[in-house]
Short mmCIF file of C-alpha atoms in Angstrom, two decimals:
data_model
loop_
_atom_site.label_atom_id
_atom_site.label_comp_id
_atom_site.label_asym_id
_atom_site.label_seq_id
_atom_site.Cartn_x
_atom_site.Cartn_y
_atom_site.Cartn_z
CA UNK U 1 24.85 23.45 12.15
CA UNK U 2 27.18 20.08 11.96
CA UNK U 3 25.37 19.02 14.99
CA UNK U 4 21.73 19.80 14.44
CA UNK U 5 22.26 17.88 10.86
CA UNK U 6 23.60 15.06 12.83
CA UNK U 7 20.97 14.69 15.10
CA UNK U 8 18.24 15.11 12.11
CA UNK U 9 20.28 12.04 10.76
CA UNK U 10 20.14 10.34 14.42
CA UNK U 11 15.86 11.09 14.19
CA UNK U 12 14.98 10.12 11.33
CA UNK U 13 15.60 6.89 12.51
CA UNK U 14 13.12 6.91 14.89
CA UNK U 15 10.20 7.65 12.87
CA UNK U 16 7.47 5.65 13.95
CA UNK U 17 3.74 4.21 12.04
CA UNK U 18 0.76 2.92 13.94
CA UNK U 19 -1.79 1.90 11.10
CA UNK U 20 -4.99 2.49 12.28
CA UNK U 21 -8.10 1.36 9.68
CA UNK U 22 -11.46 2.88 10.84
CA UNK U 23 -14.72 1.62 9.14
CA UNK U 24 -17.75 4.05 9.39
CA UNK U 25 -21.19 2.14 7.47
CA UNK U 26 -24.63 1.83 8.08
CA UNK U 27 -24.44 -1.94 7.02
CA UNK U 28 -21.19 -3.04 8.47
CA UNK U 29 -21.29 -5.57 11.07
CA UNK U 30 -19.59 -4.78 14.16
CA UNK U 31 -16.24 -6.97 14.56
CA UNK U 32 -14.48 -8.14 17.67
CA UNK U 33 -10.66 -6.43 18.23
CA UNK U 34 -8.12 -7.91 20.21
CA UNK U 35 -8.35 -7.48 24.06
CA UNK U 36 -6.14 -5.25 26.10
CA UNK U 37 -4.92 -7.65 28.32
CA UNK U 38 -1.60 -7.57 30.34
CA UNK U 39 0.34 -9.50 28.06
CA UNK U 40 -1.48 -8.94 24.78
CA UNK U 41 -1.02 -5.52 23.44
CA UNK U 42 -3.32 -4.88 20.25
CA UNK U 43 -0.08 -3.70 18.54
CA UNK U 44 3.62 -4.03 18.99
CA UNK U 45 5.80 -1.78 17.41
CA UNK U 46 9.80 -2.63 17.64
CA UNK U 47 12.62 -0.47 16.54
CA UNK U 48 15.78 -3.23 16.30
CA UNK U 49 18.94 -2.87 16.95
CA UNK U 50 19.73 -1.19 13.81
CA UNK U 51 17.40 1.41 14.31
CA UNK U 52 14.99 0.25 12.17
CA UNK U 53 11.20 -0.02 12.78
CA UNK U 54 9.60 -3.29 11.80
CA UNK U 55 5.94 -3.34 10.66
CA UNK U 56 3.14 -3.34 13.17
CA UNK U 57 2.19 -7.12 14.73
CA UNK U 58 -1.52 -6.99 15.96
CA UNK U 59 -4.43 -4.70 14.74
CA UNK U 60 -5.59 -1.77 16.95
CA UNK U 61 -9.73 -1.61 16.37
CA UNK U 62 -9.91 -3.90 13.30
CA UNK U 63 -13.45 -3.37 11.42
CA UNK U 64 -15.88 -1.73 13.64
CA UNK U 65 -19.12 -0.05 13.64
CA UNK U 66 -18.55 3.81 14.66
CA UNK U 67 -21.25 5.63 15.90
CA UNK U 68 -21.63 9.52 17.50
CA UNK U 69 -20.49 8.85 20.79
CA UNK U 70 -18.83 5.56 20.64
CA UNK U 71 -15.60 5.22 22.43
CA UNK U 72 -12.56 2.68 21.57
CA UNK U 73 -9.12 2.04 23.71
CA UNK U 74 -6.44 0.19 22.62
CA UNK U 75 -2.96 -0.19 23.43
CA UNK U 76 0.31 0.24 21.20
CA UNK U 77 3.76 -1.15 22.53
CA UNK U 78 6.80 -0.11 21.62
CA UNK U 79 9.98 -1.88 22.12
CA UNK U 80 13.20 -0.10 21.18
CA UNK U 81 16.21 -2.57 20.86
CA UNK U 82 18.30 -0.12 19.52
CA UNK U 83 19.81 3.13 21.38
CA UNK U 84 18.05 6.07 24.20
CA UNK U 85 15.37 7.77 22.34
CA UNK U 86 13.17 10.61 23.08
CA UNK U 87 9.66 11.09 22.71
CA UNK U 88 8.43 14.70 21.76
CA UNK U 89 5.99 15.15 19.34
CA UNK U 90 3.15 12.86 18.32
CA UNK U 91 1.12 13.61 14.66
CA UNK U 92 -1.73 11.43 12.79
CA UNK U 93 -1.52 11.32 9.02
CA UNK U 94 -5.51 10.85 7.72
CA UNK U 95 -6.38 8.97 4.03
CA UNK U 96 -10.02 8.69 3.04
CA UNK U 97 -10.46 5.52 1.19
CA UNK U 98 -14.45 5.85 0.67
CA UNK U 99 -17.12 8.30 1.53
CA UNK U 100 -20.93 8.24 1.21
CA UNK U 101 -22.07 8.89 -2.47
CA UNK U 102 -23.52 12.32 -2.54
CA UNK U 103 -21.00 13.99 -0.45
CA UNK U 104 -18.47 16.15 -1.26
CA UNK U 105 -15.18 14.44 -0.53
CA UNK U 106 -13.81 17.73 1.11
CA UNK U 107 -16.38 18.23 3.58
CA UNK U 108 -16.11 14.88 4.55
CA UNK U 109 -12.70 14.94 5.12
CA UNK U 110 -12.44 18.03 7.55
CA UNK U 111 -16.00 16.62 8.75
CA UNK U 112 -14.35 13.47 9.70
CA UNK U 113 -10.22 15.03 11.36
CA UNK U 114 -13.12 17.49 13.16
CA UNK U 115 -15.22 14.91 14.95
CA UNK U 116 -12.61 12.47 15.83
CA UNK U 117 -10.85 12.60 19.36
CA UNK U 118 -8.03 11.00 20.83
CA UNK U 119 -6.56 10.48 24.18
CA UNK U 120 -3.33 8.99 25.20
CA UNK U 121 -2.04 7.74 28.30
CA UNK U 122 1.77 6.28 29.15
CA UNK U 123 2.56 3.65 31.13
CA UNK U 124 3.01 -0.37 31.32
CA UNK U 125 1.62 -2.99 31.70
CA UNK U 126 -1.92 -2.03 33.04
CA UNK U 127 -0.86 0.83 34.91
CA UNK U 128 -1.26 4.68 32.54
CA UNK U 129 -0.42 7.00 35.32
CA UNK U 130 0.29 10.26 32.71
CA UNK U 131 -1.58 12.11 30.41
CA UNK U 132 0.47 13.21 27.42
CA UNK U 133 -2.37 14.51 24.41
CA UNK U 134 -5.44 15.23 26.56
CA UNK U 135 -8.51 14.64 24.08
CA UNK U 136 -7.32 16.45 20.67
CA UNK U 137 -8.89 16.23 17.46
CA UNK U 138 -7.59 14.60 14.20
CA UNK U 139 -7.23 18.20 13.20
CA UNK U 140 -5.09 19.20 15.86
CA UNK U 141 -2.87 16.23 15.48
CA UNK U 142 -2.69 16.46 11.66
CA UNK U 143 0.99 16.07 9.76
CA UNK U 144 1.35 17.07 6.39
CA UNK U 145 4.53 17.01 4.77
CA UNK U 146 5.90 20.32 3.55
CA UNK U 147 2.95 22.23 5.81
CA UNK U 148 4.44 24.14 9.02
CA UNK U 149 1.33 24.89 10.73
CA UNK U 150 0.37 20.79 10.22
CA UNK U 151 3.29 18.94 12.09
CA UNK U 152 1.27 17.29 15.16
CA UNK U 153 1.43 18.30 18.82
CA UNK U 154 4.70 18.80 20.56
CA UNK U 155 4.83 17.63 23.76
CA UNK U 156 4.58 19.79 26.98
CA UNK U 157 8.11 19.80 28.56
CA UNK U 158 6.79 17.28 31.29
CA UNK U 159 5.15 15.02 29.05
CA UNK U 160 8.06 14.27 27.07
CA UNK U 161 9.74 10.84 27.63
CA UNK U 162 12.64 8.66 27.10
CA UNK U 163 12.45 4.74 25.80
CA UNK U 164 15.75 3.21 27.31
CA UNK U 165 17.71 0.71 24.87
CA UNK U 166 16.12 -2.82 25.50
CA UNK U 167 13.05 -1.44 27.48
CA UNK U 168 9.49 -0.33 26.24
CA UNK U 169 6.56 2.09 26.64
CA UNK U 170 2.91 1.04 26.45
CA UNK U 171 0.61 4.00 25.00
CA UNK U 172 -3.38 3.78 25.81
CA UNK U 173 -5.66 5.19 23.10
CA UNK U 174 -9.15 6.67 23.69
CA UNK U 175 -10.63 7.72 20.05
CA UNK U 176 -13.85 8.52 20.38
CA UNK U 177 -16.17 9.75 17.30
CA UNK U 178 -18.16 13.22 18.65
CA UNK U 179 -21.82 13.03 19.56
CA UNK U 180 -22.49 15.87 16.91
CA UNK U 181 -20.88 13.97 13.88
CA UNK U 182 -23.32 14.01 11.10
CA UNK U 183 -24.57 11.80 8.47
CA UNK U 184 -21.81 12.58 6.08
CA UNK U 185 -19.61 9.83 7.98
CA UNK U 186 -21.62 6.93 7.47
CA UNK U 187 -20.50 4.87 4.71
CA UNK U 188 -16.68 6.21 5.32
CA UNK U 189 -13.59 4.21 5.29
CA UNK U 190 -10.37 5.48 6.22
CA UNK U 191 -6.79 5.18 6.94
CA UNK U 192 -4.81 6.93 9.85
CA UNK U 193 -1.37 6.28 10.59
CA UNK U 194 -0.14 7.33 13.89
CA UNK U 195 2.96 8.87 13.39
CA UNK U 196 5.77 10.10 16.32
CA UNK U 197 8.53 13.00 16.31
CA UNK U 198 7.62 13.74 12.92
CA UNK U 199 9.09 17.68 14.62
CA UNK U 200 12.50 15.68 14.03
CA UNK U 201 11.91 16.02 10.17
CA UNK U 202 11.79 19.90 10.10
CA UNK U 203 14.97 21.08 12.44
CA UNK U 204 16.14 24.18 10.16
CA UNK U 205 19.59 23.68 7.68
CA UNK U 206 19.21 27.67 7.99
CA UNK U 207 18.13 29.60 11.13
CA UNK U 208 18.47 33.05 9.30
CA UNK U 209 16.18 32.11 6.98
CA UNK U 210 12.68 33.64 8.08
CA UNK U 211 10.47 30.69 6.23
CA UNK U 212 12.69 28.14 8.02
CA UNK U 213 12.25 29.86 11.66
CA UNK U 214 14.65 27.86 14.41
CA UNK U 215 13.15 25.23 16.16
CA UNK U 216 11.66 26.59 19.64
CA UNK U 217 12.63 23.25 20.88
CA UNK U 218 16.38 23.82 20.59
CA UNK U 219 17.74 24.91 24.29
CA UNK U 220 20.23 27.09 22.23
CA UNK U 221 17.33 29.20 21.52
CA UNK U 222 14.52 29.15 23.75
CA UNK U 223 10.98 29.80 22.67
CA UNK U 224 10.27 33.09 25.06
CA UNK U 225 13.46 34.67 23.30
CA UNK U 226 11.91 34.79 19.80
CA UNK U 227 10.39 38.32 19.01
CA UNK U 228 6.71 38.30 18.10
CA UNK U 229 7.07 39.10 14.87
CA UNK U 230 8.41 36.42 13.29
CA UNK U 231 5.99 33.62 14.58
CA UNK U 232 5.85 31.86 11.23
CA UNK U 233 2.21 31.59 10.57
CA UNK U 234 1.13 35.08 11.20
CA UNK U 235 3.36 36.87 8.79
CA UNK U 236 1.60 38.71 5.86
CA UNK U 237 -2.03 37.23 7.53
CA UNK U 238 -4.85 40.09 7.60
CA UNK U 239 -4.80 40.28 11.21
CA UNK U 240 -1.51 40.24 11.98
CA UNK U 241 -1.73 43.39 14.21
CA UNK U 242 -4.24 42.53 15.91
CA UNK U 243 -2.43 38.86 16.91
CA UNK U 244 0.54 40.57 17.17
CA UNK U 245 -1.24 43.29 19.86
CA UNK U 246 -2.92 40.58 22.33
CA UNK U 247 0.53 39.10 22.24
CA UNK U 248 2.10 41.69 24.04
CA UNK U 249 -0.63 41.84 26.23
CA UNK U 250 -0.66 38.78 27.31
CA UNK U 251 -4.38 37.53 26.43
CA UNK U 252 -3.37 34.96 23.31
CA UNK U 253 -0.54 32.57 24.34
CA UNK U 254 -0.01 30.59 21.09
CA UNK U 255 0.28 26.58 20.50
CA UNK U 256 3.50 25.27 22.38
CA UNK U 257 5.68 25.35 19.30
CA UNK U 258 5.55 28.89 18.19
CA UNK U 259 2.48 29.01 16.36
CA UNK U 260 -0.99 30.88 16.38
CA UNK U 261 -2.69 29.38 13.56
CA UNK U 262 -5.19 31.77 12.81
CA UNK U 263 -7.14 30.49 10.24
CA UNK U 264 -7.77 26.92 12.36
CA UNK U 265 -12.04 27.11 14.27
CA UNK U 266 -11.86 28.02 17.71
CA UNK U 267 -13.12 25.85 20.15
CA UNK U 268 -15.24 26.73 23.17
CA UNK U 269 -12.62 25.57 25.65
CA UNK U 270 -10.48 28.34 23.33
CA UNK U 271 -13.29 30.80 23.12
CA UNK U 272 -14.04 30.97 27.09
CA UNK U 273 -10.05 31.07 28.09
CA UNK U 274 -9.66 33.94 25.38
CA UNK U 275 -12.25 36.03 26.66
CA UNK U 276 -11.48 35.55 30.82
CA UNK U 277 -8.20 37.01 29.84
CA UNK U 278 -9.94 39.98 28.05
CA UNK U 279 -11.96 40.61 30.76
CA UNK U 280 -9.32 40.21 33.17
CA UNK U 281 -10.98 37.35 35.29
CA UNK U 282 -9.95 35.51 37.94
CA UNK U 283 -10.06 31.45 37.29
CA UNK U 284 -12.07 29.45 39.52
CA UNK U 285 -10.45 26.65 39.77
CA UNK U 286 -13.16 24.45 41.85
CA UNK U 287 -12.83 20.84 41.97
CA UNK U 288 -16.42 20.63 40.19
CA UNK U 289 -17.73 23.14 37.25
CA UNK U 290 -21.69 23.40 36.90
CA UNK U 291 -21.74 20.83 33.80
CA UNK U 292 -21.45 17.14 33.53
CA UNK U 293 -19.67 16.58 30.88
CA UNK U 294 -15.41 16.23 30.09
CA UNK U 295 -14.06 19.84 30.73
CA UNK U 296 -10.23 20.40 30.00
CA UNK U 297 -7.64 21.02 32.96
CA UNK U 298 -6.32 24.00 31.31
CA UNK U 299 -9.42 25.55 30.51
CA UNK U 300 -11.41 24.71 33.74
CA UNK U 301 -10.85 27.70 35.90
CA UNK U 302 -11.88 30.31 32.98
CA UNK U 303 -14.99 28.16 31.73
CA UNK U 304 -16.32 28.22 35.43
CA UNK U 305 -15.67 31.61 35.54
CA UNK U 306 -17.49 32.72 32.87
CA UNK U 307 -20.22 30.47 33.29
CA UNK U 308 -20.66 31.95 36.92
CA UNK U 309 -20.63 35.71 34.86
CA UNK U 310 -23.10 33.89 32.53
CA UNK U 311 -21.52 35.01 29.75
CA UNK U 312 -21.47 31.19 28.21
CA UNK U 313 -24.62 29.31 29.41
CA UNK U 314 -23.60 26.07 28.31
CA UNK U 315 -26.15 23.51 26.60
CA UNK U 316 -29.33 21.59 27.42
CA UNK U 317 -28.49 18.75 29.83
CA UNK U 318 -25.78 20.87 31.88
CA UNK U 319 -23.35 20.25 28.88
CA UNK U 320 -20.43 22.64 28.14
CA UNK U 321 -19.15 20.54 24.88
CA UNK U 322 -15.48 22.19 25.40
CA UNK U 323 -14.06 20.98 21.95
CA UNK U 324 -16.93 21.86 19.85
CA UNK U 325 -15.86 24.65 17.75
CA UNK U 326 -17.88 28.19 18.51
CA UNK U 327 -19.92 29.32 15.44
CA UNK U 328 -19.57 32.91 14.63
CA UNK U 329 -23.23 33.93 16.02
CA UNK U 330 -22.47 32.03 19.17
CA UNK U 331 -19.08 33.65 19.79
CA UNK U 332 -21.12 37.39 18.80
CA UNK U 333 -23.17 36.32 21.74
CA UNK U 334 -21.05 35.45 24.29
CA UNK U 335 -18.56 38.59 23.61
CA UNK U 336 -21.60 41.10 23.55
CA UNK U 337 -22.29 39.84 27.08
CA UNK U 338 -18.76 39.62 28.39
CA UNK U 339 -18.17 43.02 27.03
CA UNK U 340 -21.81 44.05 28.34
CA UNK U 341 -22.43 45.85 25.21
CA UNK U 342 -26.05 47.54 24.47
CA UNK U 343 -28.67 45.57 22.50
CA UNK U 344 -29.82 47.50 20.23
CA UNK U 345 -32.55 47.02 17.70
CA UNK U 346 -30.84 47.13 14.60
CA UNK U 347 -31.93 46.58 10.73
CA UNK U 348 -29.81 44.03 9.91
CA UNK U 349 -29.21 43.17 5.93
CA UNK U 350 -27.08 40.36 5.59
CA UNK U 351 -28.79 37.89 2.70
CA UNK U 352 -28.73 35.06 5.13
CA UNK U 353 -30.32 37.10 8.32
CA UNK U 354 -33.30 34.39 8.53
CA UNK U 355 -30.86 31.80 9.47
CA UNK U 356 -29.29 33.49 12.57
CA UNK U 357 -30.83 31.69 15.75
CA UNK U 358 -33.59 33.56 17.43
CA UNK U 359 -31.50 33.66 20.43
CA UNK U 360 -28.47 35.37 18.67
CA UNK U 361 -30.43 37.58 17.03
CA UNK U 362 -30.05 40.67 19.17
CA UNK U 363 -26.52 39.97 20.05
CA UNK U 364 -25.71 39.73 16.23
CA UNK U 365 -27.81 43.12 15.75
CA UNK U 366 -25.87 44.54 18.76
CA UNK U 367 -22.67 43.47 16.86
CA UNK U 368 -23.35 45.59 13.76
CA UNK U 369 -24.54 48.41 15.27
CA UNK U 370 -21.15 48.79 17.62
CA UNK U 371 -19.29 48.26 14.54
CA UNK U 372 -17.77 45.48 15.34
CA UNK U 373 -19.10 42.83 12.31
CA UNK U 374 -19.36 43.01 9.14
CA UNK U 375 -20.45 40.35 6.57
CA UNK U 376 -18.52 38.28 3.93
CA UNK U 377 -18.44 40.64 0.61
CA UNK U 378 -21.35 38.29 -0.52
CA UNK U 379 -23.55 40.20 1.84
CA UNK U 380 -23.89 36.86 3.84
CA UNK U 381 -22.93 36.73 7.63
CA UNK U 382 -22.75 32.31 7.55
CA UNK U 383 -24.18 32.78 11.35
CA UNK U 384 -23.81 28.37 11.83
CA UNK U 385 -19.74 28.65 10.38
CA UNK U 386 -17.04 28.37 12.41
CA UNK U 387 -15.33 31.14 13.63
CA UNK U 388 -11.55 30.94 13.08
CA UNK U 389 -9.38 32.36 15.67
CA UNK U 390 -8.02 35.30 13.60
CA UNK U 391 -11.61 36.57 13.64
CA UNK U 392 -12.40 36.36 17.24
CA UNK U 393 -9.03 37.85 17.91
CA UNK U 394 -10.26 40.58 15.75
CA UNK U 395 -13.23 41.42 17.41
CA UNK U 396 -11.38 40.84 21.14
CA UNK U 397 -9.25 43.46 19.70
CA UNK U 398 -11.75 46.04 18.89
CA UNK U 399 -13.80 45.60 21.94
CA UNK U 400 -10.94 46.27 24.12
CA UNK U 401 -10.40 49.33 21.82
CA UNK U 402 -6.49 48.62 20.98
CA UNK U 403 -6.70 49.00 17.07
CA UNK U 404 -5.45 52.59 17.85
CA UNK U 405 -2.42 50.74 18.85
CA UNK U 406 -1.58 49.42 15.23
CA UNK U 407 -0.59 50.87 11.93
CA UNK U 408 -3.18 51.50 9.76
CA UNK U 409 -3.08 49.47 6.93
CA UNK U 410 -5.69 48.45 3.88
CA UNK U 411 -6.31 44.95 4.09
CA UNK U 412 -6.83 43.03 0.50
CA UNK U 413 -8.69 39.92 2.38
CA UNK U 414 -11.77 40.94 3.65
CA UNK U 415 -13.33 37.40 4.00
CA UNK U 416 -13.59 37.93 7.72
CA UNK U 417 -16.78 38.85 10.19
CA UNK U 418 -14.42 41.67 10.91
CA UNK U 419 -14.47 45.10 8.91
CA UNK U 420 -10.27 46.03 7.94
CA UNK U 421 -9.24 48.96 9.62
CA UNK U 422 -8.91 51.20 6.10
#
């Protein structure tokens, strides 16, 4: 315990803050940044020799005009004059300062963490030779203080790094605003601070105590040694069975810290890995998938394969769009296929049935009559939401008929495309 409060003490010194200001307006002109050259990083971060971290020299994008599909690198430098430190975890911290009158703040805000992407590279100089966050959202990356399933990304094993006493690490940004972002982010201005081994803040005073779960990060207790049960964000959640069931058999993996976060969208990059595994397919790992745009390493071999089963048939343009989230009507439609279920022609009665695509239609009818949707207990079936991952767990779960294997239980929430097992 001595020790793990002594290295908490040691961490906290090596919390670091990238400001980041992002203007999003119709009417602001576009301003210059500074250049990436070799010499002249846009920021400099130091950590001195007392371990403390002085604020940032240089600004990273400065004012400019953001657009769907516009794309801005920059490069941070850290110098670290103070002792060895390690690099595991890297989080953004998002505060609107303005959004477009007539929009709700809220939507906005998850809006905005949705459509925003970042990439980051390590290296020096002008040479990035490793990948360490591969294109993740704002969402994916959030920190909130006090939330457990909002503490960043850890980083893969491999992708973890050292910064030697006197020495420094360049970091190359991609942040690119998503060709789908909507008219709700024009006239936004916000503030995101880049924040790193903000994991460091949470290592547990208490392993015994189930809200404080140990840190899977810990060699003294390695992540594949902690039961199932008592991955902290599933506990007491409606479809903790069913999580809990493709667990054990090996067709949900869980985030690299521990977590399943079930209530987070699923993207199609998710969607198309979850339901390979399902279906017990083979990846394809060919050097080039049928579509021409960015397709994740880790997802490549099950998106080719079932593209090839045409169970996802991608967009217009030969586009996959891997970290769009699936809407509920699209993931009905590619699990009726993968699962080769009977269309059937079914009366459907939800109070929002005229705006389910004509092409989901029969998939969605399908659904119902299989049993396996249901509608929100307003009658409505929100065909355009996002599907969270506890509901297409769900359904995975019922289609490959291993509800038998829980305990029957009454569910309270039903707020869920998925009918409780009662």
């Amino acid at each position: 315990m001595k020790r793990k409060k002594k290295r908490l003490s040691m961490f906290l010194q090596f919390f670091i803050i990238v400001l980041i200001v992002g203007f999003f307006a119709n009417d602001f002109i576009e301003a210059t940044y500074a250049t990436m050259t070799q010499n002249n990083p846009n920021v400099i971060i130091t950590i001195n020799s007392s371990g403390q971290v002085q604020p940032p020299e240089g600004d990273l994008f400065g004012s400019v005009l953001w657009y769907p599909g516009r794309a801005e690198n920059g490069i941070i430098r850290i110098r670290n004059d103070f002792k060895r430190m390690k690099i595991t975890n890297m989080a953004i911290d998002v505060d609107m300062r303005k959004t477009r009158d007539g929009y709700d703040p809220d939507r906005v805000y998850n809006s905005f963490i949705d459509h925003m992407w970042l990439t980051v590279k390590k290296g020096k100089l002008t040479i990035f030779d490793k990948d360490i966050i591969d294109s993740k959202t704002f969402r994916d990356l959030l920190y909130t203080a006090g939330n457990r399933q909002q503490a960043g990304v850890t980083l893969a094993d491999s992708d973890q790094f050292y910064i030697d006493k006197n020495d420094y690490v360049d970091l190359k940004y991609t942040l690119l605003m998503d060709e789908d972002s909507g008219n709700e982010l024009q006239s936004l201005s916000s503030k995101v601070s880049f924040l790193i081994n903000v994991n460091e803040l949470s290592v547990p005073a208490d392993p015994s105590d189930p809200d404080d779960p140990v840190d899977p990060r810990d060699p003294e207790e390695p992540l594949e040694e902690e039961p199932i049960e008592i991955i902290p964000d599933i506990a007491g959640h409606w479809a903790h069975d069913c999580i809990v069931t493709l667990l054990k058999h090996g067709i949900i993996k869980g985030y690299p810290d521990n977590r399943i976060r079930p209530n987070r969208p699923i993207t199609r990059a998710e969607a198309a890995v979850l339901i390979g595994r399902a279906l017990e397919l083979d990846e394809q790992n060919k050097l080039f998938s049928s579509y021409i745009d960015y397709i994740p390493g880790w997802a490549k071999g099950y998106i080719i394969a079932v593209s090839e089963k045409e169970i996802f048939k991608g967009y217009p343009l030969k586009r996959f769009k891997a970290n769009k989230n699936i809407s509920r009507q699209e993931m009905v439609t590619v699990l009726i296929r993968g699962f080769k279920k009977e269309l059937i022609d079914e009366e459907l009665t939800f109070t929002d049935k005229d705006e389910i695509g004509e092409w989901a239609l029969e998939f969605v009818k399908a659904g119902v009559h299989h049993e396996i949707l249901a509608g929100y207990p307003d009658k409505s079936f929100k065909p355009k939401n996002d599907i969270t991952r506890a509901e297409a767990f769900t359904i995975i779960c019922k289609l490959l008929g291993l509800h038998d294997e829980h305990t029957d239980k009454v569910f309270e929430e039903r707020e869920s495309i998925i009918v409780p097992e009662s």
